Coordinates of C-alpha atoms and ligand atoms in Angstrom, one line a residue:
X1 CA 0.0 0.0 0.0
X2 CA 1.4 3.3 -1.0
X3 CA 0.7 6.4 1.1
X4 CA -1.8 8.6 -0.4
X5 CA -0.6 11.5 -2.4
X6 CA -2.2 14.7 -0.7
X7 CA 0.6 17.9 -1.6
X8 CA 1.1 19.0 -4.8
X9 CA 4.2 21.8 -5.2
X10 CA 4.0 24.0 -7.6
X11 CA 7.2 25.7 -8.7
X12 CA 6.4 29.4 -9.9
X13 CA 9.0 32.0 -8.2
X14 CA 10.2 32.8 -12.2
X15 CA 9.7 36.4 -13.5
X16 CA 8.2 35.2 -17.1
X17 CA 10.6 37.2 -19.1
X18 CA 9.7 35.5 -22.1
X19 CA 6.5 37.0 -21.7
X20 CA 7.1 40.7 -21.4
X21 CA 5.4 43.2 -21.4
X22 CA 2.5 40.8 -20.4
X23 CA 4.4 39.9 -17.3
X24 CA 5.5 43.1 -16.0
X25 CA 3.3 43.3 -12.8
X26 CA 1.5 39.7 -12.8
X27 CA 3.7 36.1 -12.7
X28 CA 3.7 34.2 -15.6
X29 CA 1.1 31.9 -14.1
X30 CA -1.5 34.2 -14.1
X31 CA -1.9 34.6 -17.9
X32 CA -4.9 33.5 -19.2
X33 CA -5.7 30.4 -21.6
X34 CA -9.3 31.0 -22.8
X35 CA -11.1 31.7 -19.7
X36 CA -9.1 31.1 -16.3
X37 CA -5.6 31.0 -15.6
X38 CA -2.6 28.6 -16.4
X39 CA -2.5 28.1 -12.2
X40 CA -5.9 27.2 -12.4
X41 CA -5.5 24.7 -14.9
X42 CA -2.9 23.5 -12.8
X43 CA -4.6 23.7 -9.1
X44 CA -7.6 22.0 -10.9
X45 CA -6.2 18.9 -12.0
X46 CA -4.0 18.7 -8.9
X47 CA -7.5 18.6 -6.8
X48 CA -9.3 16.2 -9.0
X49 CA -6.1 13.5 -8.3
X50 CA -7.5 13.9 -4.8
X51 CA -4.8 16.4 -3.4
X52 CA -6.1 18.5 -1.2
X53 CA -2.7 20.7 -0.1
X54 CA -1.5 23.6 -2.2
X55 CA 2.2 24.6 -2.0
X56 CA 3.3 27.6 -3.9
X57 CA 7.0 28.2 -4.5
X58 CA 7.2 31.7 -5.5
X59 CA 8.3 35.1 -4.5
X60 CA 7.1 38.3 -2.9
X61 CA 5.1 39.6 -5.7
X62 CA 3.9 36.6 -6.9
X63 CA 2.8 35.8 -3.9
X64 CA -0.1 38.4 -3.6
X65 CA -1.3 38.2 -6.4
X66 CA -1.8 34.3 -6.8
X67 CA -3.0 34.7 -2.7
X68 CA -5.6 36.9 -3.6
X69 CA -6.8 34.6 -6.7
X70 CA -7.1 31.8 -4.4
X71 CA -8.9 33.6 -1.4
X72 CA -12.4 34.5 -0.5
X73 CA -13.2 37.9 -2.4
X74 CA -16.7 38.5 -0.2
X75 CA -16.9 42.3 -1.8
X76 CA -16.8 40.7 -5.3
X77 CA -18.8 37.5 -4.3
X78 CA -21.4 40.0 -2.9
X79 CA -22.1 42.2 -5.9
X80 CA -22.8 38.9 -8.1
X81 CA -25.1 37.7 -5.9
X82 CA -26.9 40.8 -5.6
X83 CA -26.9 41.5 -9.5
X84 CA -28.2 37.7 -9.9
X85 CA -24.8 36.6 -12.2
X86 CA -25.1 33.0 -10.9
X87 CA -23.0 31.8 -13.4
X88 CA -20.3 34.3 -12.7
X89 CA -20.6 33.5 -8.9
X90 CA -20.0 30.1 -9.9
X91 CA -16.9 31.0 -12.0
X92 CA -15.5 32.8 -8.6
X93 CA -16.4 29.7 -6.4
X94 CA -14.0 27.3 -8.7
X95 CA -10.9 29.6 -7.6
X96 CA -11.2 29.3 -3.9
X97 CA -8.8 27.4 -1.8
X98 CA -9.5 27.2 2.1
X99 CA -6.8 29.4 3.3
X100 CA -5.3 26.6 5.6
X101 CA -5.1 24.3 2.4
X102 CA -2.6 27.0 0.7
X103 CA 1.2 27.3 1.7
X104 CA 3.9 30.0 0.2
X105 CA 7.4 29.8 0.4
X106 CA 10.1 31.9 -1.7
X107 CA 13.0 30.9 -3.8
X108 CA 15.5 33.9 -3.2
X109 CA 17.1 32.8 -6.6
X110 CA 16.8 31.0 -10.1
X111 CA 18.9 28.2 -9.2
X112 CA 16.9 26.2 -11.2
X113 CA 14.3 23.4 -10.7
X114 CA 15.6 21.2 -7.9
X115 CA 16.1 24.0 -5.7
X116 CA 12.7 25.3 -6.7
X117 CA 11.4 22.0 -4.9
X118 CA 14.0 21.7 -2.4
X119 CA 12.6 25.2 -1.1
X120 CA 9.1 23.3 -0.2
X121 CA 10.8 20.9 1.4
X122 CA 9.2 22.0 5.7
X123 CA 6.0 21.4 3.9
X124 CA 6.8 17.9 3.0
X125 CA 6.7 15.1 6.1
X126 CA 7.5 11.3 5.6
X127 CA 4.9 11.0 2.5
X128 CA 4.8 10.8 -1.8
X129 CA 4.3 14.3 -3.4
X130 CA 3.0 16.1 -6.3
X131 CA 4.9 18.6 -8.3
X132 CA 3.1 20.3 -11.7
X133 CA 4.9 22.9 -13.9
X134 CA 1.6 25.3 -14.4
X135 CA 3.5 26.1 -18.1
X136 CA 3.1 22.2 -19.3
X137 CA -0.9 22.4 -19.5
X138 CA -2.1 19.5 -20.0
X139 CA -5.8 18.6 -21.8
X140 CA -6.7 15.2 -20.7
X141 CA -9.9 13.2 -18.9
X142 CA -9.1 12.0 -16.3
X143 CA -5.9 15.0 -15.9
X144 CA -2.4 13.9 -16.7
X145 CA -1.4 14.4 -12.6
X146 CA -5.1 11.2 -11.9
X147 CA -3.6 9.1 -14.5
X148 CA -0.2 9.3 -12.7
X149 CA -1.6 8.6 -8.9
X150 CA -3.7 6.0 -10.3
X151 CA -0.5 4.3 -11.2
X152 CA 1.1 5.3 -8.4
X153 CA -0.9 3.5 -6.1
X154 CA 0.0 0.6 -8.1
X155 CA 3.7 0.8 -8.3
X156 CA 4.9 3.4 -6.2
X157 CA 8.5 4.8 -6.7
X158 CA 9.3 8.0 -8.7
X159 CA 6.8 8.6 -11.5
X160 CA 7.4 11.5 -14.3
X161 CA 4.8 12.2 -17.1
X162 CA 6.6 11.8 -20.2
X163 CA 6.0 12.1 -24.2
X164 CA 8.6 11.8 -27.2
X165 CA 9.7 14.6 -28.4
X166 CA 11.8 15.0 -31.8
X167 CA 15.4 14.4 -31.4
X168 CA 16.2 17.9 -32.1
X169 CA 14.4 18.9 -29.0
X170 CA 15.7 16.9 -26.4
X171 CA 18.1 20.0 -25.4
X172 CA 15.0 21.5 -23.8
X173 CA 14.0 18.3 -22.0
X174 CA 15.3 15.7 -18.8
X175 CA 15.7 12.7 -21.1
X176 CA 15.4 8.9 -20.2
X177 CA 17.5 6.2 -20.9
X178 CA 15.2 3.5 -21.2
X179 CA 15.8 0.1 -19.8
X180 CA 12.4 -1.5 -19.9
X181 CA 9.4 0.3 -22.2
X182 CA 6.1 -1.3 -22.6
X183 CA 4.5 1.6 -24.7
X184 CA 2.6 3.0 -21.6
X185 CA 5.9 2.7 -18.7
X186 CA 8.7 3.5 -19.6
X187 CA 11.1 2.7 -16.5
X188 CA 14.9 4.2 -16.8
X189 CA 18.4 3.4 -15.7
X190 CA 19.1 7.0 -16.1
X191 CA 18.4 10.4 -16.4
X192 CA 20.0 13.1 -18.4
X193 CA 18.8 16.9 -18.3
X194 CA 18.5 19.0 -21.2
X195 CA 21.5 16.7 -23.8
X196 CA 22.5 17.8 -27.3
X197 CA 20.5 15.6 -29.8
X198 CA 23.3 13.3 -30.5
X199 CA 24.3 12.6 -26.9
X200 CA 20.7 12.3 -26.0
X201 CA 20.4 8.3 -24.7
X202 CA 16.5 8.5 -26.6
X203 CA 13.7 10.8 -26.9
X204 CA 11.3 10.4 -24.3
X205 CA 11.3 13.2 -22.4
X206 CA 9.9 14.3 -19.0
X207 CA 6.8 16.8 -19.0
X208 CA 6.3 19.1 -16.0
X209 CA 4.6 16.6 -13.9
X210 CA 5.8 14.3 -10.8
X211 CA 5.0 12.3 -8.0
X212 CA 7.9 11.7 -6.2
X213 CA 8.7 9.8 -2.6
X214 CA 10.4 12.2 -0.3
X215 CA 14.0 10.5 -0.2
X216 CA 14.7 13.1 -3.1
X217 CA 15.2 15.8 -0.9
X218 CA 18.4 14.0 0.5
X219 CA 19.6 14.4 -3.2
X220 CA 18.9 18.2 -3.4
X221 CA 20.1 19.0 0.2
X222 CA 23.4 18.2 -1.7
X223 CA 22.9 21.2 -3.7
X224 CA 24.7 20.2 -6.4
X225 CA 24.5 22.2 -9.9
X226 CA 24.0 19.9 -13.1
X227 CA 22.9 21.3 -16.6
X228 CA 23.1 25.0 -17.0
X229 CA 25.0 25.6 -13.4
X230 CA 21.3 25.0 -12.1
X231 CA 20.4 22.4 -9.2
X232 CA 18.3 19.6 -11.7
X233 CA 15.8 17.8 -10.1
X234 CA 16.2 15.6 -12.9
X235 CA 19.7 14.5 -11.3
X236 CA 18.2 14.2 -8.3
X237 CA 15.6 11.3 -9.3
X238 CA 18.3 9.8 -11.2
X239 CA 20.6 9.9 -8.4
X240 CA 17.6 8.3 -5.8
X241 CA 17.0 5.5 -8.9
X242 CA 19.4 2.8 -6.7
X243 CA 16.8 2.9 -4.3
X244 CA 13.8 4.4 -5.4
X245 CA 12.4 3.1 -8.9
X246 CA 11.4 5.4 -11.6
X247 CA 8.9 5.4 -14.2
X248 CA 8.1 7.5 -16.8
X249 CA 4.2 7.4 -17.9
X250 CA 3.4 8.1 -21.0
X251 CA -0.2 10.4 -20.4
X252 CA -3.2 10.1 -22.3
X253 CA -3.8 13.7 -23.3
X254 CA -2.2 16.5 -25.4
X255 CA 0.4 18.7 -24.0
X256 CA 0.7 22.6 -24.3
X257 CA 4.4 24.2 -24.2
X258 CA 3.0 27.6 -22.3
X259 CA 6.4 28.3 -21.8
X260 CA 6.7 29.2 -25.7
X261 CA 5.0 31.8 -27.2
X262 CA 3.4 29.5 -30.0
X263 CA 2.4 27.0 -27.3
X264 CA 1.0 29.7 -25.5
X265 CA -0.7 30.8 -28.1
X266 CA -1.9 27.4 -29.3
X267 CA -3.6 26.4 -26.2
X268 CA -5.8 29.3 -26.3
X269 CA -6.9 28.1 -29.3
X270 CA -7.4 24.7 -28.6
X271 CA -9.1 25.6 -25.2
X272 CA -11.0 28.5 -26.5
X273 CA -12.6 26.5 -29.6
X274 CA -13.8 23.7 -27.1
X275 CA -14.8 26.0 -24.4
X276 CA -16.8 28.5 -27.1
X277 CA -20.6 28.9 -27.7
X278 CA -19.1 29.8 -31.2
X279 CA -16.6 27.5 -32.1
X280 CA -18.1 27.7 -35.8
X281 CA -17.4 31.3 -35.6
X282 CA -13.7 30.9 -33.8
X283 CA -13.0 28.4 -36.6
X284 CA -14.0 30.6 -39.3
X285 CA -12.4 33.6 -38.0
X286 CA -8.9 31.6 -37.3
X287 CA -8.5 29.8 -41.0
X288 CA -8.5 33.6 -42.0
X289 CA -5.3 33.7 -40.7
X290 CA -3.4 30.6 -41.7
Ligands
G1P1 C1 12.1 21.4 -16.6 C2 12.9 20.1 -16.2 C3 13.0 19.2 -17.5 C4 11.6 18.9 -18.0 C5 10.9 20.2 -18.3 C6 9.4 19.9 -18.7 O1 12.8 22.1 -17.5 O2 14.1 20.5 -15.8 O3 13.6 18.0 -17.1 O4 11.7 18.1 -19.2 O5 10.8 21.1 -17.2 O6 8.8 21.1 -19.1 P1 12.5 23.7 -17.8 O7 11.4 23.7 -18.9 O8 12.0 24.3 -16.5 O9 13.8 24.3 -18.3

């Protein structure tokens, strides 16, 4: 019996500089995809996998902002209520988070993934945890983060969604080198972040999306810095793997890059078209522009 998976950490202290101007005064995270934001997206697929604890690694600013999306807004709730917009008061209900259930802390600096996670680590006791990068969205019934506690509870161990990815992409990715692949597990004798195409040992790569046991905080405690000078927590599951299986799980869904611009931009589309009253319309109006 596995323990149950009840934290999920969500890593998003960045400044989203790839987004400016849009990012000037709001995180990254609280950009829209059709009608809620990419945290959203993220909070609602972590609670639907049953997890019921929020931890937000982030910063100052950040903090407030993503606080205050999450929280009670009793002025705001109030005025729906009295103008009758029961749909919009339902809208407002989705976002709120029992303020006991949410949990900030800051990373001071970008010193990468592992250290984004290793920063969560006083809200983390002797149990298996979630981590979801809000940028990888993910469109999937049952979500991408159900699918992987579902299999969880089978097998326990590390898990990591993952998806192939064209060879000449695998310098964006944490890559496995697969020992055992059944089309749906993948499990791995190693981990490499972020390899040149030709050094990459395949290409099926990890998507922002983990359940991991807790030993992997002995690994980042080390602090050591792997690809790009930055603490990886790819090394750090490789470097549990003696002790701690790993298996990558190869979703059922389609995966948005809403760290890219054209990702970004794509998942509006694709959300907006499903989520639209006038997706004949939306359809119409978009082949104008291809
Ligand atoms: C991170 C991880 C990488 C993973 C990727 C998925 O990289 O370090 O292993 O494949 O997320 O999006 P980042 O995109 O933060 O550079």
């Amino acid at each position: 019996m596995q323990k149950p998976v009840t934290k999920v950490i969500f890593p998003v202290a960045g400044l989203g500089t790839r987004f400016l101007p849009a990012t000037k005064a709001i995180p990254k995270e609280m950009l829209p995809i059709a009608d809620r934001p990419l945290i959203q997206y993220a909070v609602e697929e972590a609670r639907e996998a049953g997890v019921t604890d929020f931890i937000f690694v982030t910063n100052p600013r950040n903090e407030k902002i993503l606080q205050a999306h999450f929280a009670d807004n009793e002025e705001l709730e109030a005025f729906l209520a009295e103008r009758g917009k029961t749909a919009e008061l339902r809208a407002v209900a989705t976002t709120v988070i029992e303020q006991s259930r949410l949990k900030f802390c800051h990373q001071d600096a970008p010193l990468g993934l592992g250290h984004a996670v290793w920063c969560a680590r006083e809200f983390i006791k002797d149990e298996p945890f979630a981590v979801i990068l809000p940028d990888d969205l993910i469109m999937a019934h049952p979500g991408c983060l159900k699918q992987m506690i579902d299999v969880h509870a089978r097998i326990g161990g590390n898990i990591a969604a993952v998806e192939d990815v064209p060879r000449e992409l695998t310098y964006r990715y944490g890559i496995l080198d697969v020992s055992h692949d059944d089309g749906k597990l993948a499990s791995a004798r190693g981990l490499v972040e972020k390899p040149d195409p030709e050094k990459a040992p395949s290409t099926l790569s990890i998507i922002g999306r983990y359940v991991l046991d807790q030993s992997v905080f002995e690994h980042l405690d080390k602090m050591q810095a792997g690809a790009g000078g930055e603490i990886q927590l790819t090394d750090a599951i490789a470097a549990s793997m003696k002790t701690v299986p790993f298996h990558g799980l190869r979703f059922e869904g389609e995966r948005f890059d809403c760290g890219s611009m054209a990702g970004f931009v794509e998942a509006n589309a694709a959300f907006g078209l499903r989520l639209s009253l006038h997706a004949e319309y939306l359809r119409e109006r978009l082949s104008r522009h291809l």
